[in-house]
Coordinates of C-alpha atoms in Angstrom, one line a residue:
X160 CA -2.0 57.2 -20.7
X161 CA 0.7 55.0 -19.2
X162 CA 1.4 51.8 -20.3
X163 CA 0.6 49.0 -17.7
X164 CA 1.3 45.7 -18.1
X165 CA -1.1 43.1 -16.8
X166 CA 1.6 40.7 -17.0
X167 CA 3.0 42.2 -13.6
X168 CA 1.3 40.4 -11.1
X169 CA 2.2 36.7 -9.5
X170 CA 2.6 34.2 -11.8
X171 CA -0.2 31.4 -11.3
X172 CA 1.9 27.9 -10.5
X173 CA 0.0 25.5 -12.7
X174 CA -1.9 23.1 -11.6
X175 CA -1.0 19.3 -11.0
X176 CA -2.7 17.9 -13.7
X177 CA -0.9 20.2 -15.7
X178 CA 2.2 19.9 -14.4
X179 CA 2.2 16.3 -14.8
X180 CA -0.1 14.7 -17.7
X181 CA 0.3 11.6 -16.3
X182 CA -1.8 11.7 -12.7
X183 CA -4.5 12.7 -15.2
X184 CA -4.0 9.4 -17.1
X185 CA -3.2 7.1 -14.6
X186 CA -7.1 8.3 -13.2
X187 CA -8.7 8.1 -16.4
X188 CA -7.4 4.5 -16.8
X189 CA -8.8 3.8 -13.4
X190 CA -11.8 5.4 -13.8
X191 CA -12.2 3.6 -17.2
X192 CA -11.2 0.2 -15.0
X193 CA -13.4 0.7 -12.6
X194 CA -16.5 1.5 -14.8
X195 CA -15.7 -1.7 -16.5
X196 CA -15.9 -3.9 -13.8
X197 CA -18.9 -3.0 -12.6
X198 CA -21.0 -3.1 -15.7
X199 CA -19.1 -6.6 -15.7
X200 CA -20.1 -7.6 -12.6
X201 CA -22.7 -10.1 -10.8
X202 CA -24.0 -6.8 -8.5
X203 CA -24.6 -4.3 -11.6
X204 CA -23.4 -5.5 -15.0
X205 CA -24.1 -8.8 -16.7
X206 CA -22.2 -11.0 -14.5
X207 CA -18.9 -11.7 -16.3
X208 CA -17.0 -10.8 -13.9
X209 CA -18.0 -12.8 -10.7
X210 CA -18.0 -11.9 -7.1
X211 CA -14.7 -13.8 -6.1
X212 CA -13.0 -11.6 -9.3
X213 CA -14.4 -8.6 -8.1
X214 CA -13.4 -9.8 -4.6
X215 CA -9.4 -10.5 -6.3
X216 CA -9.7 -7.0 -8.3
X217 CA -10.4 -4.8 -4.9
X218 CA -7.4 -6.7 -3.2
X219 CA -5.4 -6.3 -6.4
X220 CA -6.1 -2.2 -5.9
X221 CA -5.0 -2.1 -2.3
X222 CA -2.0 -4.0 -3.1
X223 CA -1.0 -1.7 -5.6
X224 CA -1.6 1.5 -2.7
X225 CA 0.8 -0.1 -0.5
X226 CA 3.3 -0.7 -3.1
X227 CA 2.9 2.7 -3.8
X228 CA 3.6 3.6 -0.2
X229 CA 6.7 1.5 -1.0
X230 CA 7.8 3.3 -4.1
X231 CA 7.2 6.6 -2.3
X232 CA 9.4 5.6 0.5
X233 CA 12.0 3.3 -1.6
X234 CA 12.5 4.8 -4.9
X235 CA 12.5 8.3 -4.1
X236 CA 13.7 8.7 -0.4
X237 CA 16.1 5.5 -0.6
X238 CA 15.1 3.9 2.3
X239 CA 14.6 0.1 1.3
X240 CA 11.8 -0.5 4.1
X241 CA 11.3 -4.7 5.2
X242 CA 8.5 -3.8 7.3
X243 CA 5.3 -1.5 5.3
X244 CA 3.5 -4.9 5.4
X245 CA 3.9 -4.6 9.1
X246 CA 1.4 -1.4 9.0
X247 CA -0.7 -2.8 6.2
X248 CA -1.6 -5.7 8.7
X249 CA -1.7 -3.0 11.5
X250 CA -4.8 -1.5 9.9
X251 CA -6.2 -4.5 9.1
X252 CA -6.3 -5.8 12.5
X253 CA -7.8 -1.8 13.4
X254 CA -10.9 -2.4 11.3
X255 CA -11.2 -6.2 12.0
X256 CA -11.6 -5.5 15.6
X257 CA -14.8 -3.6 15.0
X258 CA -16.1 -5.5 12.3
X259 CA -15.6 -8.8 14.4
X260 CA -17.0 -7.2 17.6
X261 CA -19.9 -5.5 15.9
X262 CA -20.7 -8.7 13.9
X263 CA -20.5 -10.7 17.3
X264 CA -23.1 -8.6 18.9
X265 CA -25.8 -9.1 16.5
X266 CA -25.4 -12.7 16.5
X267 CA -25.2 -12.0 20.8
X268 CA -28.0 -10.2 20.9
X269 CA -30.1 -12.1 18.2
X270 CA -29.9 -15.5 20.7
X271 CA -30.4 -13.5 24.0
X272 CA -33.8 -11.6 22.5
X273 CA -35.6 -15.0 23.4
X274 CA -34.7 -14.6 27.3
X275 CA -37.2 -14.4 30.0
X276 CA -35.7 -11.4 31.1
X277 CA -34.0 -8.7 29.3
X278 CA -29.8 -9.4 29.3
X279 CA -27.7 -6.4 31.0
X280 CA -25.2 -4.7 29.2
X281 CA -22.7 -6.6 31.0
X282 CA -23.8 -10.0 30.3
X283 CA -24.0 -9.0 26.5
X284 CA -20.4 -8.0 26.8
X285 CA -19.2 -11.1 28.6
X286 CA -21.5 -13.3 26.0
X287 CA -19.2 -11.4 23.5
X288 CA -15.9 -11.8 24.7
X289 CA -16.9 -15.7 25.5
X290 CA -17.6 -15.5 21.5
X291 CA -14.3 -13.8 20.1
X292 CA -11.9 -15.3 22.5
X293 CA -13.2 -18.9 23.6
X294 CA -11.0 -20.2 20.8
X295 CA -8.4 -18.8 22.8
X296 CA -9.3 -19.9 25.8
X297 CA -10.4 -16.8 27.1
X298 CA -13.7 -15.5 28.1
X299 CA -12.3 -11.0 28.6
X300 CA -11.8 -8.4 26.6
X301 CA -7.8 -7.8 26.2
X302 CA -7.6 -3.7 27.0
X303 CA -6.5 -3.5 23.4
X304 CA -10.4 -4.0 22.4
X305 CA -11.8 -0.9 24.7
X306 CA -12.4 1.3 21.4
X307 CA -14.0 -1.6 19.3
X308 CA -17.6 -1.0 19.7
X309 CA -16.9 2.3 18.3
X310 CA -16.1 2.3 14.4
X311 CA -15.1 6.0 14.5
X312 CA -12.1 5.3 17.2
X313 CA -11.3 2.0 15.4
X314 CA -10.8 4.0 11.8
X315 CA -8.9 6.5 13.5
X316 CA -6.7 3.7 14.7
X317 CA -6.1 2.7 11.1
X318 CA -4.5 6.1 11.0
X319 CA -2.8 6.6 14.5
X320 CA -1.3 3.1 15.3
X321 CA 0.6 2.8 11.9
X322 CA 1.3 6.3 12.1
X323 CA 2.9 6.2 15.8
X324 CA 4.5 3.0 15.5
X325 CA 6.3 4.5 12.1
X326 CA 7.1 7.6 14.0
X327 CA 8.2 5.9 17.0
X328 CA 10.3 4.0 15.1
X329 CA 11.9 6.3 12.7
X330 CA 12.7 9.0 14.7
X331 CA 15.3 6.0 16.8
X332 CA 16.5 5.4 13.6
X333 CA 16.7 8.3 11.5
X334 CA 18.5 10.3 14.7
X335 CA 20.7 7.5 15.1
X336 CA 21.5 8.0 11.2
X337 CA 21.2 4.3 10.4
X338 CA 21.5 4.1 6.8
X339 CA 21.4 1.4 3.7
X340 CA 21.5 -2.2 4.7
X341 CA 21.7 -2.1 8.4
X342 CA 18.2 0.2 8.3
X343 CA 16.8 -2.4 6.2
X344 CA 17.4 -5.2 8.6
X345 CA 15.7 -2.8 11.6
X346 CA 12.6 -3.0 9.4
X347 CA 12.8 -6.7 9.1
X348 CA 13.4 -6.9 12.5
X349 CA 10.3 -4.7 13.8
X350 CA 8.1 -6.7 11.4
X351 CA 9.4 -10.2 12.6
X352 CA 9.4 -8.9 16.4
X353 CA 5.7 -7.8 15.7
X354 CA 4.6 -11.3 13.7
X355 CA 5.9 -13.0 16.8
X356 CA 4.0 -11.3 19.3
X357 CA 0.7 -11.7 17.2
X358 CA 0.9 -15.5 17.0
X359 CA 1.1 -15.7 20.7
X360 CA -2.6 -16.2 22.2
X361 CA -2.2 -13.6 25.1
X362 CA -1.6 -10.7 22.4
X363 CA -5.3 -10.2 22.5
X364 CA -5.9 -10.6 18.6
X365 CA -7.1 -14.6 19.2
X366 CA -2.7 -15.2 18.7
X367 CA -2.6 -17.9 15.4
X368 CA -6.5 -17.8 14.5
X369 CA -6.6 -14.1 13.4
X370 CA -9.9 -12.2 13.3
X371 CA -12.7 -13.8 10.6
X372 CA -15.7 -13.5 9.2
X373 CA -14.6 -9.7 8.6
X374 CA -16.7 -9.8 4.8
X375 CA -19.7 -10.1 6.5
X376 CA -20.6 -6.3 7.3
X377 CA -23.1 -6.0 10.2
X378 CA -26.4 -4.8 9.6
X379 CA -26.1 -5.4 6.1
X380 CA -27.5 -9.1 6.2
X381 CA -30.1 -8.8 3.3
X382 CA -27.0 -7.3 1.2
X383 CA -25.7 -9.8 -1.4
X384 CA -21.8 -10.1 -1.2
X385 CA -22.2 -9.0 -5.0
X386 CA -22.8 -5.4 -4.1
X387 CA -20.8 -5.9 -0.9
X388 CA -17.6 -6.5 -2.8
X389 CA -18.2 -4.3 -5.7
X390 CA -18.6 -1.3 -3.1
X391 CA -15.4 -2.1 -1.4
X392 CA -13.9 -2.3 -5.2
X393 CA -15.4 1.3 -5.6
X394 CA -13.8 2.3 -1.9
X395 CA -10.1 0.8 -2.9
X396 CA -10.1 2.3 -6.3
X397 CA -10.5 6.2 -4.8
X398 CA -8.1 5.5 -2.1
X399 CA -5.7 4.7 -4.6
X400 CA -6.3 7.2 -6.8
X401 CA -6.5 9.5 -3.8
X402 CA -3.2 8.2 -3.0
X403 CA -1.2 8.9 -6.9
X404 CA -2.2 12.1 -6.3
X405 CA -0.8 12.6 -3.2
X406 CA 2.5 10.6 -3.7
X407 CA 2.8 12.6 -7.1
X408 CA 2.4 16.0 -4.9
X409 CA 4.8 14.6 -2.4
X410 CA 7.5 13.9 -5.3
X411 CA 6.8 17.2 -7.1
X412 CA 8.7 20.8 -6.6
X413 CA 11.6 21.4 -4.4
X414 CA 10.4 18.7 -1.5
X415 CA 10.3 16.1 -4.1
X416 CA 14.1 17.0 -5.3
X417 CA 14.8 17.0 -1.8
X418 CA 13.7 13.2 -1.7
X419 CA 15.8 12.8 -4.4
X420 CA 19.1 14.0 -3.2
X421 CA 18.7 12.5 0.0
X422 CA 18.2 9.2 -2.5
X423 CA 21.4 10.0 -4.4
X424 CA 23.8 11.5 -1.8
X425 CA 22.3 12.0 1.7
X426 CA 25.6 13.2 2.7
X427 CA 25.9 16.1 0.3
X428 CA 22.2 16.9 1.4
X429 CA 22.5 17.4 4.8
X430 CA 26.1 19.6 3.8
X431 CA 23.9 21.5 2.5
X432 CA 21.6 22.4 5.8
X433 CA 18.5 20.4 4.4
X434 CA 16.9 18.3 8.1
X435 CA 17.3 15.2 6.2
X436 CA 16.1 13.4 9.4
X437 CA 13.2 14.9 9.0
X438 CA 12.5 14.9 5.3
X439 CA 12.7 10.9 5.6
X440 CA 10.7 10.8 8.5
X441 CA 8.1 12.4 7.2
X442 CA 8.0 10.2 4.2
X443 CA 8.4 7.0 6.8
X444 CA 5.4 7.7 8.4
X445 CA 3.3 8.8 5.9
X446 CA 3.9 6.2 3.6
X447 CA 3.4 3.6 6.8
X448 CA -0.3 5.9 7.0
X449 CA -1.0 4.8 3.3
X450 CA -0.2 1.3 4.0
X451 CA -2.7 0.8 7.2
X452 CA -5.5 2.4 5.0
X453 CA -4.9 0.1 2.2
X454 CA -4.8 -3.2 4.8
X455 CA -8.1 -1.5 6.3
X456 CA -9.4 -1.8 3.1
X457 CA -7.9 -5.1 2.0
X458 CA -8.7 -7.5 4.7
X459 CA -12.8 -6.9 4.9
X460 CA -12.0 -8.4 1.0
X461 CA -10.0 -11.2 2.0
X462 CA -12.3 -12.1 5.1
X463 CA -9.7 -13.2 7.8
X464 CA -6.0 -11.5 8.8
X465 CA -3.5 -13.5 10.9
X466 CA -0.2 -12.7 11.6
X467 CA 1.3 -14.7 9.1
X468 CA 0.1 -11.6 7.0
X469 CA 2.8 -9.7 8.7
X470 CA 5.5 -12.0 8.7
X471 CA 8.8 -10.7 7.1
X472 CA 8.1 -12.7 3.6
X473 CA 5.4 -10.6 2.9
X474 CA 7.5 -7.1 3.3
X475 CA 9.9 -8.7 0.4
X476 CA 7.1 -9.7 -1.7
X477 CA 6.3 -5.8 -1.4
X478 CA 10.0 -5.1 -2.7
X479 CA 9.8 -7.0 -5.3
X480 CA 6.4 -5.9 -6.9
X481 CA 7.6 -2.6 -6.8
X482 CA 11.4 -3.6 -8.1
X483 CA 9.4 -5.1 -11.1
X484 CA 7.4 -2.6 -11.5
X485 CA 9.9 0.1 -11.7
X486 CA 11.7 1.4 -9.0
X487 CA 11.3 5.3 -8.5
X488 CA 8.2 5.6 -10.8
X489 CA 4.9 5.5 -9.2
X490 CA 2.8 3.8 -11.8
X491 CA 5.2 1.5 -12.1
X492 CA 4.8 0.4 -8.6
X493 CA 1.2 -0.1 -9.8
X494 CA 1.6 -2.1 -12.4
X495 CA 3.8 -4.2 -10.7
X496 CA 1.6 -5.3 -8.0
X497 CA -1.0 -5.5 -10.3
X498 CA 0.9 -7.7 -12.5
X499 CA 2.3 -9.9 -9.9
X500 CA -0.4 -10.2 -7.8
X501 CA -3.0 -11.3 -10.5
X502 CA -0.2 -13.8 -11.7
X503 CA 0.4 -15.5 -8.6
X504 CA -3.8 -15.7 -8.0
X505 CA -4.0 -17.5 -11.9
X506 CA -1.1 -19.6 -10.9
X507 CA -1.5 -20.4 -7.5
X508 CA -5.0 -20.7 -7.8
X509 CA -5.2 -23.9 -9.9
X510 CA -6.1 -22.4 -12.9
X511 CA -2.9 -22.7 -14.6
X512 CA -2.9 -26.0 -15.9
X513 CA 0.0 -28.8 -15.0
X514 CA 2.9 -29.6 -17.4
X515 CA 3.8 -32.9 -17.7
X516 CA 7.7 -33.3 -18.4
X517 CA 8.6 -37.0 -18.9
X518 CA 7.5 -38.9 -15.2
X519 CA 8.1 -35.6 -14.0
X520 CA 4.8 -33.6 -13.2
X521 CA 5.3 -29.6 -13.1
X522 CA 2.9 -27.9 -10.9
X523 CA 2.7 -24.2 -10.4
X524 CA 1.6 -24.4 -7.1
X525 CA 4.8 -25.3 -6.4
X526 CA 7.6 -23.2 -8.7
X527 CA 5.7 -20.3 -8.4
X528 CA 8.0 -18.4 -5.5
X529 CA 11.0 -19.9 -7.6
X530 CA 9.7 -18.0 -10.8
X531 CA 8.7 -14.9 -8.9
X532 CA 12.5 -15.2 -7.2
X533 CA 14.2 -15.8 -10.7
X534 CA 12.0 -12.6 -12.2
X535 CA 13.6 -10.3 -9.7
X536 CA 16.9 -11.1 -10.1
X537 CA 16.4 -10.9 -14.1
X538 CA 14.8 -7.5 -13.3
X539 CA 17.4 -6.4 -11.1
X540 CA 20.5 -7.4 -13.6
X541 CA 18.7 -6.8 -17.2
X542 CA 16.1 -4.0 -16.7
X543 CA 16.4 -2.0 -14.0
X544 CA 13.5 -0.2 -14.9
X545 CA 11.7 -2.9 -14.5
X546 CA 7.7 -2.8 -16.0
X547 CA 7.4 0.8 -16.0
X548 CA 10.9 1.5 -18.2
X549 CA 8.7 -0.2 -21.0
X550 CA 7.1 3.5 -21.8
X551 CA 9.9 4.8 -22.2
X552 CA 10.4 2.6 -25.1
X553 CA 7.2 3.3 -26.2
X554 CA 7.1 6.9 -25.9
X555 CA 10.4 6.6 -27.5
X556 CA 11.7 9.6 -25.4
X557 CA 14.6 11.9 -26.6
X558 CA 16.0 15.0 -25.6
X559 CA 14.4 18.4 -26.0
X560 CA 15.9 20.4 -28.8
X561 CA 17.0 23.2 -26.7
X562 CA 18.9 24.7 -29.6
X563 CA 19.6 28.3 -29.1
X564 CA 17.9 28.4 -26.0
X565 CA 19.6 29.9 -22.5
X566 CA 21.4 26.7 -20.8
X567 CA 23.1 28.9 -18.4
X568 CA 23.3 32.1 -16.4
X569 CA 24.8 34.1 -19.4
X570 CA 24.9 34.2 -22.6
X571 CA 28.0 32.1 -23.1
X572 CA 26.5 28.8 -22.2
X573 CA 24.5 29.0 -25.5
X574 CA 26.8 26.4 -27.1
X575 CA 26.0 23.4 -29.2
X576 CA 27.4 20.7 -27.2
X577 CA 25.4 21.5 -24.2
X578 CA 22.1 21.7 -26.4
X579 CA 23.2 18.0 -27.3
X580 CA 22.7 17.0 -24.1

């Protein structure tokens, strides 16, 4: 009988988890955060954790999926985007419209059901757009609002209008092979160009005044904004673990080395017949994607979105969460908008108490951009591995002890000084 060997067939690729331990603990820390927080809170738990925390945690979560976004597009493609807070706004504006439209008509409808006669369609909508845009000083729908009644076509703009914009925009770019500083200011550019627009009152997003009242959800009246806001906090911690699993699949195997060399020496890459156009394209856009779902999901949190959410500031915040964090390591992007953004709500928020030098009277409120300004730059000069280089310390990582083993294509690269590297 012959000898077969049931070794012959395709070897299995292992799975993600495997291949990288630490998507599988970066979950079950979420998960374990999550549970937490709701036994914790007002909705579920024993009410240690109030509704405005739970409220802070949520927008904490989506801050740390668009930093994410940033890392994925930033620390391993290279491309030092001023403008993801452009798309994170994008998405919130997406949702807002429905939520403020839908809200609008109950209240609408609510005062017309008294009427003599039955109101037409039309007046409803006219009663409506009097509502949104009297502040405004207009009394019709913009054409921008034609999809708002319908939440499907609104979340699918959360997707699309990111999305195209992104694609729009990076394919101009990319094919023109702007590179480094001068792509940078593009970004800034697009975001300030967009900011502008917004504040103006003809844009058809109510210009300075935003969209409000988007935390009240409509139909859901006799639901306490307890459980409201812990069910968003459910919502923003899947989309961001949804999101380290698919950044981590995007940096992994031969696309993610890709990334990488385009990173280190886009030159050399594209010598080498890789499209690096579209490589960082793709990455652009999906990355500008991630960041309009996590401003969908942020903004029904915060309530109200204006364009000084999109302003230029906000895209460097972005940078620097991620730079402290840890460039080019995706949970340290995490940890450094989690860390930054909790910081700047304790010390912004008045909780931090005053310090009283001489007649001189220190208050947060005030230094706190300074600090956050004067972290970076430490960052930037003493740890360039920011938050997330801190396990590597702790890990206390060392080479493999590849002794004996094949470092090369034949057997003359088994030498000692290459095991020692």
């Amino acid at each position: 009988m012959s000898d077969i060997s049931l070794s012959s067939g395709p070897m299995r690729r292992k799975p993600l988890v495997m291949r990288y331990p630490s998507v599988l603990i970066f979950i079950l820390c979420l998960a374990a955060f999550t549970l937490g927080v709701t036994l914790m809170s007002e909705a579920l738990g024993n009410g240690v954790v109030s509704t405005s925390m739970v409220k802070t945690l949520g927008k904490t979560l989506c801050l740390c999926l668009v930093a994410l976004a940033m890392d994925l597009v930033w620390g391993y493609c290279g491309i030092l985007s001023l403008g993801h807070m452009a798309f994170f706004g994008l998405g919130g504006y997406a949702i807002g419209m429905w939520l403020m439209y839908a809200r609008t008509r109950l209240i609408v409808e609510g005062s017309m059901a008294g009427a003599a006669l039955p109101p037409t369609e039309t007046e409803i909508n006219d009663a409506i757009a009097t509502q949104i845009f009297g502040v405004v000083g207009a009394s019709e729908f913009p054409p921008i609002w034609a999809f708002s009644h319908s939440l499907t076509l609104q979340l699918a703009a959360v997707i699309i209008v990111p999305g195209l914009l992104a694609l729009v925009f990076g394919w101009l770019a990319f094919r023109s092979r702007v590179t480094g500083v001068y792509l940078s200011i593009l970004t800034q550019a697009m975001t300030l160009a967009l900011s502008l627009y917004l504040f103006q009152n003809d844009s058809g997003l109510r210009g300075n005044n935003g969209l409000s009242g988007l935390q009240n959800l409509p139909g859901l009246d006799d639901v306490p904004q307890a459980t409201v806001s812990l069910w968003f906090f459910w919502a923003s911690a899947l989309a961001l673990a949804l999101g380290y699993i698919l950044a981590t699949w995007v940096v992994s195997g031969k696309f993610g080395n890709v990334l990488r060399g385009i990173r280190d020496d886009e030159a050399r890459v594209r010598f080498l017949g890789y499209p690096v156009e579209n490589f960082k394209l793709f990455v652009f856009t999906l990355t500008a994607v991630i960041a309009g779902i996590a401003g969908a999901l942020y903004y029904p949190q915060a309530g109200i979105i204006n364009p000084a959410e999109i302003a230029p500031i906000a895209s460097i915040y972005l940078a620097v969460w991620v730079a402290i964090g840890g460039r080019g390591r995706l949970y340290g992007a995490v940890l450094g908008a989690a860390f930054v953004s909790l910081i700047s709500t304790y010390f912004t928020g008045g909780r931090a108490p005053d310090i009283q030098i001489g007649s001189y009277t220190f208050q947060w409120v005030d230094w706190w951009t300074v600090l956050l300004g004067l972290s970076f730059v430490a960052v930037t000069l003493f740890a360039p591995k920011g938050i997330g280089g801190l396990f590597d310390l702790i890990s206390a990582k060392v080479a493999p002890n590849r002794h004996g083993a094949d470092l090369g294509p034949d057997q003359g690269s088994l030498r000692e000084q290459e095991a020692e590297q």
